[in-house]
PDB file of C-alpha atoms in Angstrom:
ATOM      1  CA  UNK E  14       0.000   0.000   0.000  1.00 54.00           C
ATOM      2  CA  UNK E  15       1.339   3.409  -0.628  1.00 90.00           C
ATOM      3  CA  UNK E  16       2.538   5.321   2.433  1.00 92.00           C
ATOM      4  CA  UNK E  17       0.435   8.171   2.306  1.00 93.00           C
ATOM      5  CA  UNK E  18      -2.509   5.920   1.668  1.00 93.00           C
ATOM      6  CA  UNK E  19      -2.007   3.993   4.552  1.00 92.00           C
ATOM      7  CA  UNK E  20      -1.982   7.150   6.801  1.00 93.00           C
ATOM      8  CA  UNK E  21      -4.794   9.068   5.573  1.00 94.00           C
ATOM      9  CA  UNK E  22      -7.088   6.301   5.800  1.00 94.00           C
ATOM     10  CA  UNK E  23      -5.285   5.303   9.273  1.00 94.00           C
ATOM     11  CA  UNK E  24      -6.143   9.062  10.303  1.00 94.00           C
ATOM     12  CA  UNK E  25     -10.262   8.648   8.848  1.00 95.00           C
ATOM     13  CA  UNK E  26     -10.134   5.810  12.156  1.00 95.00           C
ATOM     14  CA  UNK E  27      -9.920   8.682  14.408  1.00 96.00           C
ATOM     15  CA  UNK E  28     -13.350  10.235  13.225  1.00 96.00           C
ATOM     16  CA  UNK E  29     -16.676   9.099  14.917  1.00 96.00           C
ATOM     17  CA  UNK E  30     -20.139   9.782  14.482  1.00 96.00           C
ATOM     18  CA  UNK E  31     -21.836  13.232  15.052  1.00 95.00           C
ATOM     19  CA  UNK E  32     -18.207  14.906  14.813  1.00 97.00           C
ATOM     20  CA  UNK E  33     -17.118  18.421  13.158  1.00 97.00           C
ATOM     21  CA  UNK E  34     -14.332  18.196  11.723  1.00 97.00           C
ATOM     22  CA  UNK E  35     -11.358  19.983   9.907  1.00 97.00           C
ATOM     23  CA  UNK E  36     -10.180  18.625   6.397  1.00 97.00           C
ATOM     24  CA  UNK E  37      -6.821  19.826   5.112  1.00 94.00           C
ATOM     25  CA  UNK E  38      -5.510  19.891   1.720  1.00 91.00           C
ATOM     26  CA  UNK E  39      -2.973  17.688   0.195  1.00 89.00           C
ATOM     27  CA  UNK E  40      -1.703  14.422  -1.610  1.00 92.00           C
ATOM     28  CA  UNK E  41      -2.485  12.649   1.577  1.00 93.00           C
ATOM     29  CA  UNK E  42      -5.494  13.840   3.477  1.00 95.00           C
ATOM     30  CA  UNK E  43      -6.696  12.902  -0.377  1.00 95.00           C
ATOM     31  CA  UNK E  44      -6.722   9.685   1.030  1.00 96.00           C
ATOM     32  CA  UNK E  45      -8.367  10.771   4.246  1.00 96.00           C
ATOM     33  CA  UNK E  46     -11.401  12.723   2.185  1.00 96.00           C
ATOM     34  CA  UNK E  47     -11.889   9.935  -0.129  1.00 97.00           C
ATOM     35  CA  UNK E  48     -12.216   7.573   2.909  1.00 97.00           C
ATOM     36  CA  UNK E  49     -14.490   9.806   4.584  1.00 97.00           C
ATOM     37  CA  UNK E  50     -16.211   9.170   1.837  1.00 96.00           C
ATOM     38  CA  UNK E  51     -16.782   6.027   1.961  1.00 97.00           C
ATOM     39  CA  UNK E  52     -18.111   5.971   5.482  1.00 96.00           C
ATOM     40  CA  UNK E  53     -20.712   8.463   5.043  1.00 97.00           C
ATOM     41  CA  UNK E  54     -21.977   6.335   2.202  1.00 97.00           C
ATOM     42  CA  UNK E  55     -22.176   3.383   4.800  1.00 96.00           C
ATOM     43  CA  UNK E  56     -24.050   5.565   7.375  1.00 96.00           C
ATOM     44  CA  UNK E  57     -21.095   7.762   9.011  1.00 96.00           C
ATOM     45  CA  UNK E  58     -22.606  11.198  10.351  1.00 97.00           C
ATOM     46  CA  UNK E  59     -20.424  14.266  10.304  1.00 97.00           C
ATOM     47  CA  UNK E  60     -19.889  17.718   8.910  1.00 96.00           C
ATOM     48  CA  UNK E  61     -16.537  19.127   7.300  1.00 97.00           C
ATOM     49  CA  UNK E  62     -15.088  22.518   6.960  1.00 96.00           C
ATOM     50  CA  UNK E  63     -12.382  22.636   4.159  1.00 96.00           C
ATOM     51  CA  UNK E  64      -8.656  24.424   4.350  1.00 94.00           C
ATOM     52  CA  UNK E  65      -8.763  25.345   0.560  1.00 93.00           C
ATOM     53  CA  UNK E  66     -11.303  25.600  -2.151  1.00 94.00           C
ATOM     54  CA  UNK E  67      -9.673  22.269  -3.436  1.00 94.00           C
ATOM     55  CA  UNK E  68     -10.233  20.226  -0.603  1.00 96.00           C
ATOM     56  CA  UNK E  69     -13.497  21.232  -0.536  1.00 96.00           C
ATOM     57  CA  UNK E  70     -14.467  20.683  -3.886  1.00 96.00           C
ATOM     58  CA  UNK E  71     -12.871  17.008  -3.238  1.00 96.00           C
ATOM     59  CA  UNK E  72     -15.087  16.550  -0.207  1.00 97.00           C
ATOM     60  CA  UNK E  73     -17.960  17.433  -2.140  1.00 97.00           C
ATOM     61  CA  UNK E  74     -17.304  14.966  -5.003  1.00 96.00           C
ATOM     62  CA  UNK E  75     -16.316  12.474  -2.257  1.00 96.00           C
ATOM     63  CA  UNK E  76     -19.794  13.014  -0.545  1.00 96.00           C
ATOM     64  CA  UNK E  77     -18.777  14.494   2.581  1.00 97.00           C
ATOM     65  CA  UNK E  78     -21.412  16.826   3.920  1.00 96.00           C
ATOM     66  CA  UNK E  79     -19.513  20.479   4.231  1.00 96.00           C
ATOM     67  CA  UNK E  80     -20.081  23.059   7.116  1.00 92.00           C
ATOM     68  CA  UNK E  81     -19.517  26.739   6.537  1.00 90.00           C
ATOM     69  CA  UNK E  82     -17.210  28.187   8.998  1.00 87.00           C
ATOM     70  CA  UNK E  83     -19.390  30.731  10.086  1.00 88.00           C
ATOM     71  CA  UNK E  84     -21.541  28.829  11.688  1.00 87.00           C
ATOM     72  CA  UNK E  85     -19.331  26.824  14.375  1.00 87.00           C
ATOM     73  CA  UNK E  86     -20.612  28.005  18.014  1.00 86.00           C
ATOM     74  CA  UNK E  87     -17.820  25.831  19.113  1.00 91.00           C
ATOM     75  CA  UNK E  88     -14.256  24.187  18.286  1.00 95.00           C
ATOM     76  CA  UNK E  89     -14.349  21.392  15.832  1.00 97.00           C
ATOM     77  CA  UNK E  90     -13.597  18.233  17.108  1.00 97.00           C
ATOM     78  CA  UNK E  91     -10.733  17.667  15.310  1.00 97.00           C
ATOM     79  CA  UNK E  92      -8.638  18.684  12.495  1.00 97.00           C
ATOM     80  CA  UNK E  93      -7.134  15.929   9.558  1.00 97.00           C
ATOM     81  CA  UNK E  94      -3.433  18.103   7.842  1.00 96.00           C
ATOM     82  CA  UNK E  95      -0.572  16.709   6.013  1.00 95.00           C
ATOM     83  CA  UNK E  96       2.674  18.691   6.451  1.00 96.00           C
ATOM     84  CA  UNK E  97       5.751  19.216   4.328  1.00 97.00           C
ATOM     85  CA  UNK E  98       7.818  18.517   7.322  1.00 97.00           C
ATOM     86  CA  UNK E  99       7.748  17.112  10.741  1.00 96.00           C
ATOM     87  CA  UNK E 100      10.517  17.429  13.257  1.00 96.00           C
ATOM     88  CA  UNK E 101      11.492  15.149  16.057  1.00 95.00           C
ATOM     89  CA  UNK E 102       9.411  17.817  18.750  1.00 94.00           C
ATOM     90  CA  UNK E 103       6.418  17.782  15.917  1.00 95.00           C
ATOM     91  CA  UNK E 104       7.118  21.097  14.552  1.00 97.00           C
ATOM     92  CA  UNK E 105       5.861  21.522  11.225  1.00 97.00           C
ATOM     93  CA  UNK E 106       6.115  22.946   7.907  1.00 98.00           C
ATOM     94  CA  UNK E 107       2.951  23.399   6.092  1.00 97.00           C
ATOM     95  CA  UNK E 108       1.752  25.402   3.143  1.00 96.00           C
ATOM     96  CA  UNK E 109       3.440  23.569  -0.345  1.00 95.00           C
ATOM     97  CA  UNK E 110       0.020  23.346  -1.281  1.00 93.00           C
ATOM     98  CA  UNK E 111      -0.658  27.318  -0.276  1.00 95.00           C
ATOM     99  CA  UNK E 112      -3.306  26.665   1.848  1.00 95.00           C
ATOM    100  CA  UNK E 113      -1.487  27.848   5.143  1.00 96.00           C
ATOM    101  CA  UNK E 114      -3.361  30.509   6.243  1.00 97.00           C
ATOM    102  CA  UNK E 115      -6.473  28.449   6.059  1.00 96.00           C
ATOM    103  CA  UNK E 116      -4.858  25.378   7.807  1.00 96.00           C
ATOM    104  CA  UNK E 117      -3.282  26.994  10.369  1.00 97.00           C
ATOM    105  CA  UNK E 118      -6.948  29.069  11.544  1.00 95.00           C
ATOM    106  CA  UNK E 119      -8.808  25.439  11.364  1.00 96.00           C
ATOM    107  CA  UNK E 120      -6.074  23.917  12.789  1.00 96.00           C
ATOM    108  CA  UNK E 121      -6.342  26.075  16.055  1.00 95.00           C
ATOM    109  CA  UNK E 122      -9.925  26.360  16.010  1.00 95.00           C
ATOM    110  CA  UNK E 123      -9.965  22.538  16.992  1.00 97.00           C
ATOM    111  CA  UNK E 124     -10.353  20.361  20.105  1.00 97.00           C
ATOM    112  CA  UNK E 125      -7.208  18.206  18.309  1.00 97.00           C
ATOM    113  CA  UNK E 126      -5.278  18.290  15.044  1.00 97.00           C
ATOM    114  CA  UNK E 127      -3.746  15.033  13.999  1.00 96.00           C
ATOM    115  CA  UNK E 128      -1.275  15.303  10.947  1.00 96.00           C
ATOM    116  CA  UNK E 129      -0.389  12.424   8.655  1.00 96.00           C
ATOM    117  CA  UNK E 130       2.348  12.326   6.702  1.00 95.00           C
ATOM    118  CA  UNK E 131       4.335   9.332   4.688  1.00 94.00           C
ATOM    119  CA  UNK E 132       7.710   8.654   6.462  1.00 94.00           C
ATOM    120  CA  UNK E 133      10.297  10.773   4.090  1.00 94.00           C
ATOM    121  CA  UNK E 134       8.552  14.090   5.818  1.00 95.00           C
ATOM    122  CA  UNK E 135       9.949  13.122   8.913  1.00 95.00           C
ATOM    123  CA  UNK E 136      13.046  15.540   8.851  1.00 96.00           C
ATOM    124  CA  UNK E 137      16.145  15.871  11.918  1.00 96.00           C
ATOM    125  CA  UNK E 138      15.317  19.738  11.749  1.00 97.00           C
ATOM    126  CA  UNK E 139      13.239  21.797   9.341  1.00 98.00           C
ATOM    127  CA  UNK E 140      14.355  23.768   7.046  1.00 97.00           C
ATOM    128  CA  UNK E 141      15.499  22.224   4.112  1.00 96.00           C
ATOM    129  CA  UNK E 142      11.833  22.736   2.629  1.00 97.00           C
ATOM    130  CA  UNK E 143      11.613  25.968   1.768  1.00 98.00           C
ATOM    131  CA  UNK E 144       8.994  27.403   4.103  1.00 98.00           C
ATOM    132  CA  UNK E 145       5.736  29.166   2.220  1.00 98.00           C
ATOM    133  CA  UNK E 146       5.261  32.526   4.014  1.00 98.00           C
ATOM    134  CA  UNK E 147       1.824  34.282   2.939  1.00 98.00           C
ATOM    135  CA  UNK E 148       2.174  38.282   2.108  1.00 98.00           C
ATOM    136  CA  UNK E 149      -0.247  40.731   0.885  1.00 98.00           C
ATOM    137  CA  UNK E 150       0.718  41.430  -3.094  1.00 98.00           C
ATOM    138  CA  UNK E 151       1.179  45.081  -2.261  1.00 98.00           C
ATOM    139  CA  UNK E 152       4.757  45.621  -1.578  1.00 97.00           C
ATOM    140  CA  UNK E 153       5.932  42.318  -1.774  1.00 98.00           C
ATOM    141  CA  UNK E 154       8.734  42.819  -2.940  1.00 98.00           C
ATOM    142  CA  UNK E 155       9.548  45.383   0.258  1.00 98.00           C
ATOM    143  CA  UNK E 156       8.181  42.083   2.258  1.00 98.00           C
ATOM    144  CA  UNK E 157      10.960  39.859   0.440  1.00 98.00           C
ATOM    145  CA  UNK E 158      13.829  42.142   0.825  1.00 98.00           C
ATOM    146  CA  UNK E 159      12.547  42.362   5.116  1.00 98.00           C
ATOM    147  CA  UNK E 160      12.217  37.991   4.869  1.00 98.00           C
ATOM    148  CA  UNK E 161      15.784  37.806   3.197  1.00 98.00           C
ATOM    149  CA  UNK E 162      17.462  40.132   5.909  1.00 96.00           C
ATOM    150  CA  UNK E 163      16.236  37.601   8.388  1.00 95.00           C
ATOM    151  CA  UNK E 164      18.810  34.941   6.717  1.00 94.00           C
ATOM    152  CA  UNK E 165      17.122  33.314   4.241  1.00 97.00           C
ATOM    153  CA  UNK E 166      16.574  33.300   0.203  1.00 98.00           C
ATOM    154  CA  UNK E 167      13.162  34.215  -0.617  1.00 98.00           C
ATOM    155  CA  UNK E 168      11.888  33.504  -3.900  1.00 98.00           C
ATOM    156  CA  UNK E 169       7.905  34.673  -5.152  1.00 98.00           C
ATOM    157  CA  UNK E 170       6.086  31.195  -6.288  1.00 98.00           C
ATOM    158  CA  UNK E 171       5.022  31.443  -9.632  1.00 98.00           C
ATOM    159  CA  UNK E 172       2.576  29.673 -11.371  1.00 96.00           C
ATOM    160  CA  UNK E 173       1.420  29.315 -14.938  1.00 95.00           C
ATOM    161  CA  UNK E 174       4.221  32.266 -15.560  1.00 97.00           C
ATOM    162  CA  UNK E 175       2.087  34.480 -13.354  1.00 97.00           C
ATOM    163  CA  UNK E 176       2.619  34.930  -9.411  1.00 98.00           C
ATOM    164  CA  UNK E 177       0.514  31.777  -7.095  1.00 98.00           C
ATOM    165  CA  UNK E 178      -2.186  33.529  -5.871  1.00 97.00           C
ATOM    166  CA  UNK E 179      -4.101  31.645  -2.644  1.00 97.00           C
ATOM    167  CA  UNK E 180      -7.538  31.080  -1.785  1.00 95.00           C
ATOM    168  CA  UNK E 181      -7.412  34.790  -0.042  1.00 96.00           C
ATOM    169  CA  UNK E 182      -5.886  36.640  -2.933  1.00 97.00           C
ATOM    170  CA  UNK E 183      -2.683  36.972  -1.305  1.00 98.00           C
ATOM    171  CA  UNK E 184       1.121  35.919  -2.595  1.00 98.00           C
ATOM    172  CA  UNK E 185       3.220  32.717  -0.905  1.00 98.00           C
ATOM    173  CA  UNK E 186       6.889  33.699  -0.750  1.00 98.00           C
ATOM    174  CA  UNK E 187       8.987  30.444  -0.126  1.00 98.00           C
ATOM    175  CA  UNK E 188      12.117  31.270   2.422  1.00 98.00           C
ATOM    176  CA  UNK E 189      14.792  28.558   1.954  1.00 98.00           C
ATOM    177  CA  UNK E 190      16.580  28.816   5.425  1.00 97.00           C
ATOM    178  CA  UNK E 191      17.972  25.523   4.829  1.00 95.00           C
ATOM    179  CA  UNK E 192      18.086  25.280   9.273  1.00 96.00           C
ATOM    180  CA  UNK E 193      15.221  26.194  11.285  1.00 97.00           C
ATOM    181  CA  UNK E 194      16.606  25.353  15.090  1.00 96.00           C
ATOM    182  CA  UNK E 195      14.622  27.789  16.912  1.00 96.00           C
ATOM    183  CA  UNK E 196      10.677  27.499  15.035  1.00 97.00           C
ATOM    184  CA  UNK E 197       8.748  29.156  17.857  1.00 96.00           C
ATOM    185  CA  UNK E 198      11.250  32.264  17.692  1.00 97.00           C
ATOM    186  CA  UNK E 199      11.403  32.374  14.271  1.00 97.00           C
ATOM    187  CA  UNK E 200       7.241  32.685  13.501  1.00 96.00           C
ATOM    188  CA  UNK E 201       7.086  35.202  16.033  1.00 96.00           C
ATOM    189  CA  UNK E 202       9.312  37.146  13.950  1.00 97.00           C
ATOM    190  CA  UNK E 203       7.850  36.487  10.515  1.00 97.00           C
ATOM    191  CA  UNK E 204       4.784  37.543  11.535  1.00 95.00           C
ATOM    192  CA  UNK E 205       5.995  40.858  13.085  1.00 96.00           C
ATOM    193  CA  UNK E 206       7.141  41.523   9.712  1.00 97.00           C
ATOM    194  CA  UNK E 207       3.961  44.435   7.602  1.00 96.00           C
ATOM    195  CA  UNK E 208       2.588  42.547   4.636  1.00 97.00           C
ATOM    196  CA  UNK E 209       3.225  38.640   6.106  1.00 98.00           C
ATOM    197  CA  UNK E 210       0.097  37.720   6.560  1.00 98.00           C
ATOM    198  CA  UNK E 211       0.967  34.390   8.095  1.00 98.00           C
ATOM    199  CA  UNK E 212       4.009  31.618   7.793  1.00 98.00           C
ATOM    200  CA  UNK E 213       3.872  27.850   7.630  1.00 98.00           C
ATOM    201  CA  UNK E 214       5.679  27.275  10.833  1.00 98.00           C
ATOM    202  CA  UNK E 215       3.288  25.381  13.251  1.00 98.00           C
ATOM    203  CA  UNK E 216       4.650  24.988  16.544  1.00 97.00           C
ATOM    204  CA  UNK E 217       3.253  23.661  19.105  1.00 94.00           C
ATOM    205  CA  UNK E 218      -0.374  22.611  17.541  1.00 96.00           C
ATOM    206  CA  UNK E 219       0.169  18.988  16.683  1.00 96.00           C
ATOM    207  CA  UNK E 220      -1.752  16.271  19.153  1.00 96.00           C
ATOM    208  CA  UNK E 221      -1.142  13.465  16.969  1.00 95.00           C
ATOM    209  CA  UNK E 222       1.160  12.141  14.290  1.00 96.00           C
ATOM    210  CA  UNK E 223       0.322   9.667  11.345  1.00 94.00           C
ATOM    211  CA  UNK E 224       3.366   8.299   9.943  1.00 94.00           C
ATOM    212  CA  UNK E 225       2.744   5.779   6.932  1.00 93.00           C
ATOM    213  CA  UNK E 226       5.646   3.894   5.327  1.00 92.00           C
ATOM    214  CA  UNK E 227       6.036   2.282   2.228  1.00 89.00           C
ATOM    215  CA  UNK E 228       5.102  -1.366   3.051  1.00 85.00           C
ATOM    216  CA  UNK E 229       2.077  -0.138   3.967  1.00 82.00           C
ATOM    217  CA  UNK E 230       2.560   0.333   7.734  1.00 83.00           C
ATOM    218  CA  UNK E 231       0.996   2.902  10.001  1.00 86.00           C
ATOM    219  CA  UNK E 232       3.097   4.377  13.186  1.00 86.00           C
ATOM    220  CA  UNK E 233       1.681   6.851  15.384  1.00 85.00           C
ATOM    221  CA  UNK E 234       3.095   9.177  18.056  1.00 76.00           C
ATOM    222  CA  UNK E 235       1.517  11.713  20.214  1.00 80.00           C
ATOM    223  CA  UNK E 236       2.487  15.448  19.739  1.00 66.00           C
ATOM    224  CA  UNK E 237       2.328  18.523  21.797  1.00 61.00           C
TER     225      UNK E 237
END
């Protein structure tokens, strides 16, 4: 079984009957949605709110009833995110997909996030992914020349020949620091910074982690 197939249907275990829940976006909470899927179809009762406008169009294809944001009166029960990076204290890096502003306001609007992941985004120390920091498009370029003076190389994603735009109409400058030792000090600073309008640094969030590996196995480990 593939590895991230084996740990976003491991992570669709976690979801009961009558729960809200958070759906991220990416290659494997694909697995988790389509799952989902399947138990709804078999009589599984729950309500989503999507990270991006392409998980939820997924979840809607998929058959998983959707829940607008606006109407939560409470915390969801839990959250399902991938990362792009997990270190050995379960910091992440999120936001290859763009979706990090998104993830990171479900994420912490929830009783528990669990993240799944296939084994080779379990890293000794982040970093070497460049990590996706979210700016407003005025000025960006102001905003890069602030990101690189904090020691990285930023570089503007592009897409289609055109500047990635997210779901909120902002830009996603990726920072290769190459070594992030110090993640908590180092989003404080980012987002200190006018026109970063979030980074993909998620410290401290994590309850559970969803490791798949390639012959199909499923490890878990509890996070924060």
């Amino acid at each position: 079984m593939d590895a991230k197939k084996a740990a976003g249907e491991k992570a669709a275990e976690y979801i009961s009957d009558g729960m809200r829940i958070g759906l991220g976006t990416g290659s494997t909470v694909y697995w988790t949605i389509l799952r989902l899927g399947e138990l709804v179809k078999e009589g599984l009762q729950i309500e989503a709110v999507p990270t991006s406008v392409q998980t939820e169009k997924l979840a809607r294809e998929a058959g998983v009833p959707l829940l607008p944001l606006a109407q939560l009166q409470a915390p969801l029960d839990l959250t399902v995110d991938g990362a792009d990076e997990v270190s050995p204290k379960d910091e992440l890096i999120k936001g290859g997909g763009g979706a990090l502003l998104r993830e990171k306001m479900i994420a912490s609007f929830s009783d528990r996030f669990i993240v799944v992941v296939d084994h080779s985004k379990c890293v000794p120390e982040l970093g070497q992914f460049p990590l996706p920091v979210e700016v407003v498009p005025f000025g960006w370029e102001m905003t890069s020349k602030q990101l690189r003076q904090m020691g990285c190389a930023p570089v503007l994603r592009i897409r289609d020949g055109a500047p990635f735009v997210t779901d909120n109409g902002n830009y996603v400058i990726d920072c290769q620091f190459g070594s992030i030792p110090n993640p908590g000090e180092l989003t404080v600073e980012l987002n200190k910074l006018p026109g970063v309008v979030e980074n993909g640094l998620f410290v401290n969030m994590a309850d559970l982690i969803v490791v798949g590996h390639p012959d199909g196995t499923v490890r878990t480990k509890s996070g924060t």
